[in-house]
Amino acid sequence: DRKHNLSSARVFFYAGEKECDANMQTFLDCIDAVKGSTGGTGFSAIKITALGRPEILIRLSDCIEKTRRYYTQITGKKGMVIKGKVDKAAFKEAFKAKNLDTNIEVQQFLDQMVGDSQGVINLFDWSSLIDQGKDLKYVLRVPNLETGKMEPLITGGDDGALTAQEEEQFKNMVQRLHTIFKYAKEQNVRVMVDAEQSYFQPAIHRLAVEMMRTYNTTSAIVFNTQQCYLKKALKTVTLDLEQAKRQGFYYGAKLVRGAYMEQERARAELLGYKDPINADYEATSAMYHSVLDECLTRIKAHRG
């Protein structure tokens, strides 16, 4: 129950695409209200779970975790891809060892990786999803090391393939985000993307950062929310700042302690995984200040 033990955050439940369109219009109206009261540079806020089917976010979040495991399988490094500063050569060698180096689809997979002189930033070309509207099942797939066949990392119901309707629902969600951020940029209003439960958050985080890449080219319009009660908060922010620096966009962050502590602890206990939340208020406050210090240090270095 997404509302259980939760009194400090709004929860949206999917009721259909028309309702998501209506929610988008509400967010646009909020941008107008901010523009009217501040004359620009004010803040509005959105929840991505109000703009599409949340189940798609869960599946995308699972896919992102599978991507990290695949990356570890290939390179032996753990964590987010950008952290390892691994270039494509590591992948080429792994595929060559399995006699897959002449496979056309494997070569196409290598070609679409996003990176720079310091290494790979993302295994997938997220811009083809966010900006070009390609299907999830065609972008979020990797070569099977044994067969060389491309296998999707994102699945639909009962671990089957995504349906055409699910692909359309994702594209609708992305288009609503574009509509909001494009309008916000035109009105010079900044938009904060609310953080939500951990099973949504990898997808929300990735969508927010990719929207920054598109709309934060001259100033910060899109802001992501960083939950500092999470043990990995500093690592996440540090790597986001690294991506922003390497891809040339402004990083926007709203720092909070967090609103879903009881839910997250209960879910971790129920499903048998490590509690993602800091031990207590003091540890959370220490994390909050560490994240803030990192952001301020980057700002000072940029201005210097």
XYZ file of C-alpha atoms in Angstrom:
304
model
C 0.000 0.000 0.000
C 1.733 3.160 -1.192
C -0.205 5.222 1.359
C 0.601 3.032 4.382
C 2.366 4.996 7.144
C 2.640 7.986 4.820
C 1.193 11.359 5.713
C 3.762 13.788 4.300
C 3.652 13.133 0.548
C 0.991 13.131 -2.165
C 0.336 9.753 -3.812
C -1.099 9.397 -7.329
C -2.736 6.229 -8.621
C -3.062 5.467 -12.323
C -6.603 5.927 -13.621
C -5.892 6.209 -17.348
C -4.147 8.358 -19.941
C -6.827 11.057 -19.865
C -6.245 11.559 -16.149
C -2.510 11.837 -16.800
C -3.208 14.528 -19.412
C -5.351 16.338 -16.846
C -2.536 16.129 -14.279
C -0.141 17.555 -16.847
C -2.483 20.501 -17.401
C -2.602 21.071 -13.642
C 1.198 21.227 -13.552
C 1.189 23.680 -16.484
C -1.322 25.818 -14.601
C 1.007 25.760 -11.599
C 3.844 27.027 -13.803
C 1.579 29.892 -14.918
C 0.787 30.662 -11.282
C 4.472 30.770 -10.377
C 5.247 32.929 -13.396
C 2.452 35.302 -12.473
C 3.496 35.669 -8.851
C 7.284 35.758 -9.208
C 7.787 37.120 -12.711
C 9.977 34.123 -13.496
C 12.777 32.247 -11.685
C 10.299 30.759 -9.217
C 9.779 27.056 -8.519
C 7.000 24.623 -9.322
C 6.941 20.875 -8.627
C 5.718 17.717 -10.342
C 5.330 14.020 -9.607
C 6.191 11.716 -12.495
C 3.813 9.037 -11.155
C 1.010 11.495 -11.947
C 2.068 11.652 -15.605
C 1.958 7.992 -16.600
C 1.402 4.448 -15.560
C 3.586 3.802 -12.476
C 4.023 0.138 -13.423
C 6.161 1.300 -16.368
C 8.437 3.142 -13.928
C 8.828 -0.006 -11.837
C 9.789 -2.031 -14.913
C 12.208 0.655 -16.055
C 13.763 0.763 -12.571
C 14.232 -3.017 -12.654
C 15.833 -2.668 -16.089
C 18.309 -0.086 -14.786
C 19.353 -2.470 -12.001
C 19.775 -5.291 -14.548
C 21.945 -2.962 -16.631
C 24.286 -2.452 -13.690
C 24.553 -6.222 -13.180
C 25.343 -6.696 -16.870
C 28.000 -3.992 -16.650
C 29.525 -5.795 -13.666
C 29.434 -9.107 -15.538
C 31.394 -7.571 -18.423
C 33.859 -5.352 -16.563
C 34.037 -6.696 -13.016
C 33.229 -3.215 -11.692
C 30.236 -2.449 -9.498
C 27.938 0.557 -9.354
C 26.806 3.029 -11.969
C 28.472 2.782 -15.373
C 29.884 6.316 -15.319
C 31.711 5.598 -12.047
C 34.035 2.989 -13.521
C 35.446 5.156 -16.325
C 35.599 2.081 -18.538
C 35.907 2.568 -22.292
C 34.352 0.496 -25.034
C 37.504 -1.590 -25.351
C 36.547 -3.558 -22.241
C 33.293 -4.560 -23.893
C 34.971 -5.288 -27.217
C 37.414 -7.643 -25.508
C 34.633 -9.448 -23.658
C 32.663 -9.929 -26.871
C 35.796 -10.992 -28.780
C 36.523 -13.636 -26.148
C 33.109 -15.108 -26.918
C 33.662 -14.848 -30.709
C 30.970 -12.194 -30.982
C 33.156 -9.391 -32.339
C 31.924 -9.854 -35.919
C 28.254 -9.955 -34.955
C 26.520 -6.958 -36.573
C 24.036 -6.409 -33.728
C 26.830 -6.585 -31.153
C 28.729 -3.933 -33.115
C 25.609 -1.771 -33.237
C 25.304 -2.126 -29.464
C 28.874 -0.876 -29.065
C 28.298 1.995 -31.480
C 25.253 3.327 -29.612
C 26.984 3.498 -26.218
C 27.283 7.060 -24.907
C 30.713 8.158 -23.738
C 33.685 10.477 -24.095
C 37.473 10.366 -23.735
C 37.110 9.424 -20.071
C 34.983 6.357 -20.748
C 31.432 5.134 -21.117
C 28.709 7.297 -19.536
C 25.681 5.144 -20.385
C 25.390 1.697 -21.961
C 22.281 2.864 -23.788
C 21.532 5.879 -25.944
C 18.875 7.413 -23.717
C 18.386 10.286 -26.147
C 16.885 7.823 -28.631
C 14.179 7.121 -26.032
C 13.762 10.602 -24.615
C 14.221 12.719 -27.740
C 13.543 10.375 -30.671
C 10.715 8.222 -29.303
C 12.181 4.795 -30.032
C 10.636 1.730 -28.379
C 12.013 0.632 -25.021
C 12.367 -2.970 -26.177
C 14.650 -1.955 -29.064
C 16.917 0.350 -27.047
C 17.182 -1.333 -23.633
C 18.723 -4.602 -24.776
C 22.140 -6.216 -24.539
C 24.034 -9.045 -26.271
C 23.763 -12.447 -24.610
C 27.373 -13.493 -24.036
C 26.652 -17.089 -24.959
C 24.428 -16.726 -28.018
C 25.213 -13.217 -29.251
C 21.496 -12.557 -29.589
C 20.115 -9.254 -28.359
C 17.986 -9.691 -25.249
C 15.685 -7.004 -23.800
C 16.388 -6.001 -20.196
C 12.936 -4.508 -19.777
C 9.914 -6.777 -19.660
C 6.151 -6.555 -19.457
C 3.669 -8.567 -17.418
C 4.804 -12.048 -16.288
C 8.316 -11.162 -17.552
C 7.107 -11.225 -21.148
C 7.741 -8.627 -23.824
C 6.339 -5.127 -23.452
C 3.053 -4.693 -25.255
C 2.427 -1.992 -27.838
C 0.138 -0.322 -25.298
C 2.899 -0.244 -22.669
C 5.348 1.229 -25.165
C 2.773 3.892 -26.010
C 2.168 4.644 -22.335
C 5.887 5.270 -21.822
C 6.070 7.547 -24.863
C 3.043 9.471 -23.594
C 4.736 9.929 -20.208
C 7.916 11.235 -21.837
C 5.950 13.576 -24.091
C 4.133 15.022 -21.075
C 7.488 15.676 -19.424
C 8.731 17.419 -22.561
C 5.583 19.546 -22.671
C 6.040 20.618 -19.046
C 9.757 21.372 -19.195
C 9.593 23.101 -22.567
C 6.842 25.375 -21.265
C 8.692 25.949 -17.994
C 11.812 26.999 -19.898
C 9.785 29.395 -22.022
C 8.300 30.918 -18.860
C 11.639 30.899 -16.991
C 10.151 28.822 -14.178
C 12.187 26.075 -12.534
C 10.554 22.686 -11.983
C 11.410 20.277 -9.182
C 10.827 16.570 -9.891
C 9.597 14.998 -6.677
C 11.350 11.903 -5.362
C 9.158 8.889 -4.615
C 9.438 5.322 -3.320
C 12.676 3.449 -4.041
C 11.046 1.040 -6.489
C 10.201 4.011 -8.735
C 13.295 6.077 -8.071
C 15.910 4.657 -10.495
C 13.544 5.389 -13.400
C 12.506 8.800 -12.071
C 16.145 9.693 -11.480
C 17.200 8.688 -14.991
C 14.306 10.532 -16.642
C 15.043 13.660 -14.611
C 18.757 13.667 -15.469
C 18.087 13.056 -19.165
C 15.570 15.913 -19.164
C 18.286 18.103 -17.628
C 20.532 17.193 -20.542
C 17.849 18.523 -22.894
C 16.551 21.583 -21.024
C 19.395 22.689 -18.713
C 21.735 23.852 -21.456
C 21.822 27.551 -20.544
C 20.464 27.478 -16.979
C 18.953 25.012 -14.522
C 15.254 24.500 -15.299
C 14.855 20.831 -14.320
C 15.697 19.959 -10.711
C 15.835 16.425 -9.337
C 15.089 15.668 -5.680
C 17.845 13.927 -3.721
C 16.704 11.969 -0.667
C 19.500 12.249 1.868
C 18.106 9.557 4.138
C 19.381 7.108 1.499
C 22.801 5.602 2.182
C 23.810 6.101 -1.460
C 22.734 9.767 -1.703
C 26.247 11.243 -1.854
C 27.396 8.697 -4.438
C 24.332 9.415 -6.603
C 24.780 13.193 -6.516
C 28.530 12.956 -7.155
C 28.001 10.816 -10.249
C 25.165 13.046 -11.485
C 27.460 16.059 -11.183
C 30.106 14.133 -13.110
C 27.670 13.389 -15.934
C 26.543 17.032 -16.056
C 30.152 18.203 -16.285
C 31.072 15.726 -19.018
C 27.939 16.278 -21.104
C 27.804 20.045 -20.631
C 24.519 20.734 -18.853
C 23.531 22.441 -15.617
C 22.651 20.134 -12.749
C 19.644 21.072 -10.635
C 19.091 19.495 -7.219
C 16.595 19.851 -4.424
C 18.011 18.331 -1.236
C 15.618 16.728 1.262
C 15.941 14.234 4.060
C 13.067 12.025 2.843
C 9.395 11.159 3.332
C 9.140 7.376 2.933
C 11.351 6.050 5.743
C 8.816 3.756 7.408
C 7.672 2.353 4.064
C 11.224 1.729 2.873
C 12.286 -0.055 6.061
C 9.170 -2.228 6.065
C 9.591 -3.158 2.400
C 13.266 -4.049 2.897
C 12.368 -6.329 5.792
C 9.475 -7.915 3.908
C 11.493 -8.650 0.757
C 14.722 -9.497 2.552
C 17.106 -6.900 1.167
C 19.438 -4.480 2.945
C 17.758 -1.427 4.468
C 18.595 1.487 2.108
C 17.920 4.120 4.789
C 20.505 5.715 7.070
C 20.393 4.449 10.645
C 19.005 7.563 12.330
C 18.327 11.291 12.059
C 21.936 12.177 12.880
C 23.282 9.967 10.091
C 20.733 11.427 7.694
C 21.706 14.975 8.667
C 25.378 14.110 8.169
C 24.549 12.790 4.703
C 22.519 15.914 3.943
C 25.470 18.152 4.790
C 27.903 15.941 2.843
C 25.720 16.218 -0.253
C 25.344 19.972 0.228
C 29.118 20.360 0.645
C 29.721 18.423 -2.588
C 27.302 20.629 -4.499
C 28.784 23.850 -3.108
C 32.316 22.639 -3.837
C 31.367 21.989 -7.475
C 29.713 25.407 -7.753
C 32.836 27.112 -6.405
C 35.081 25.148 -8.767
C 32.866 26.019 -11.730
C 32.872 29.714 -10.918
C 36.601 29.687 -10.242
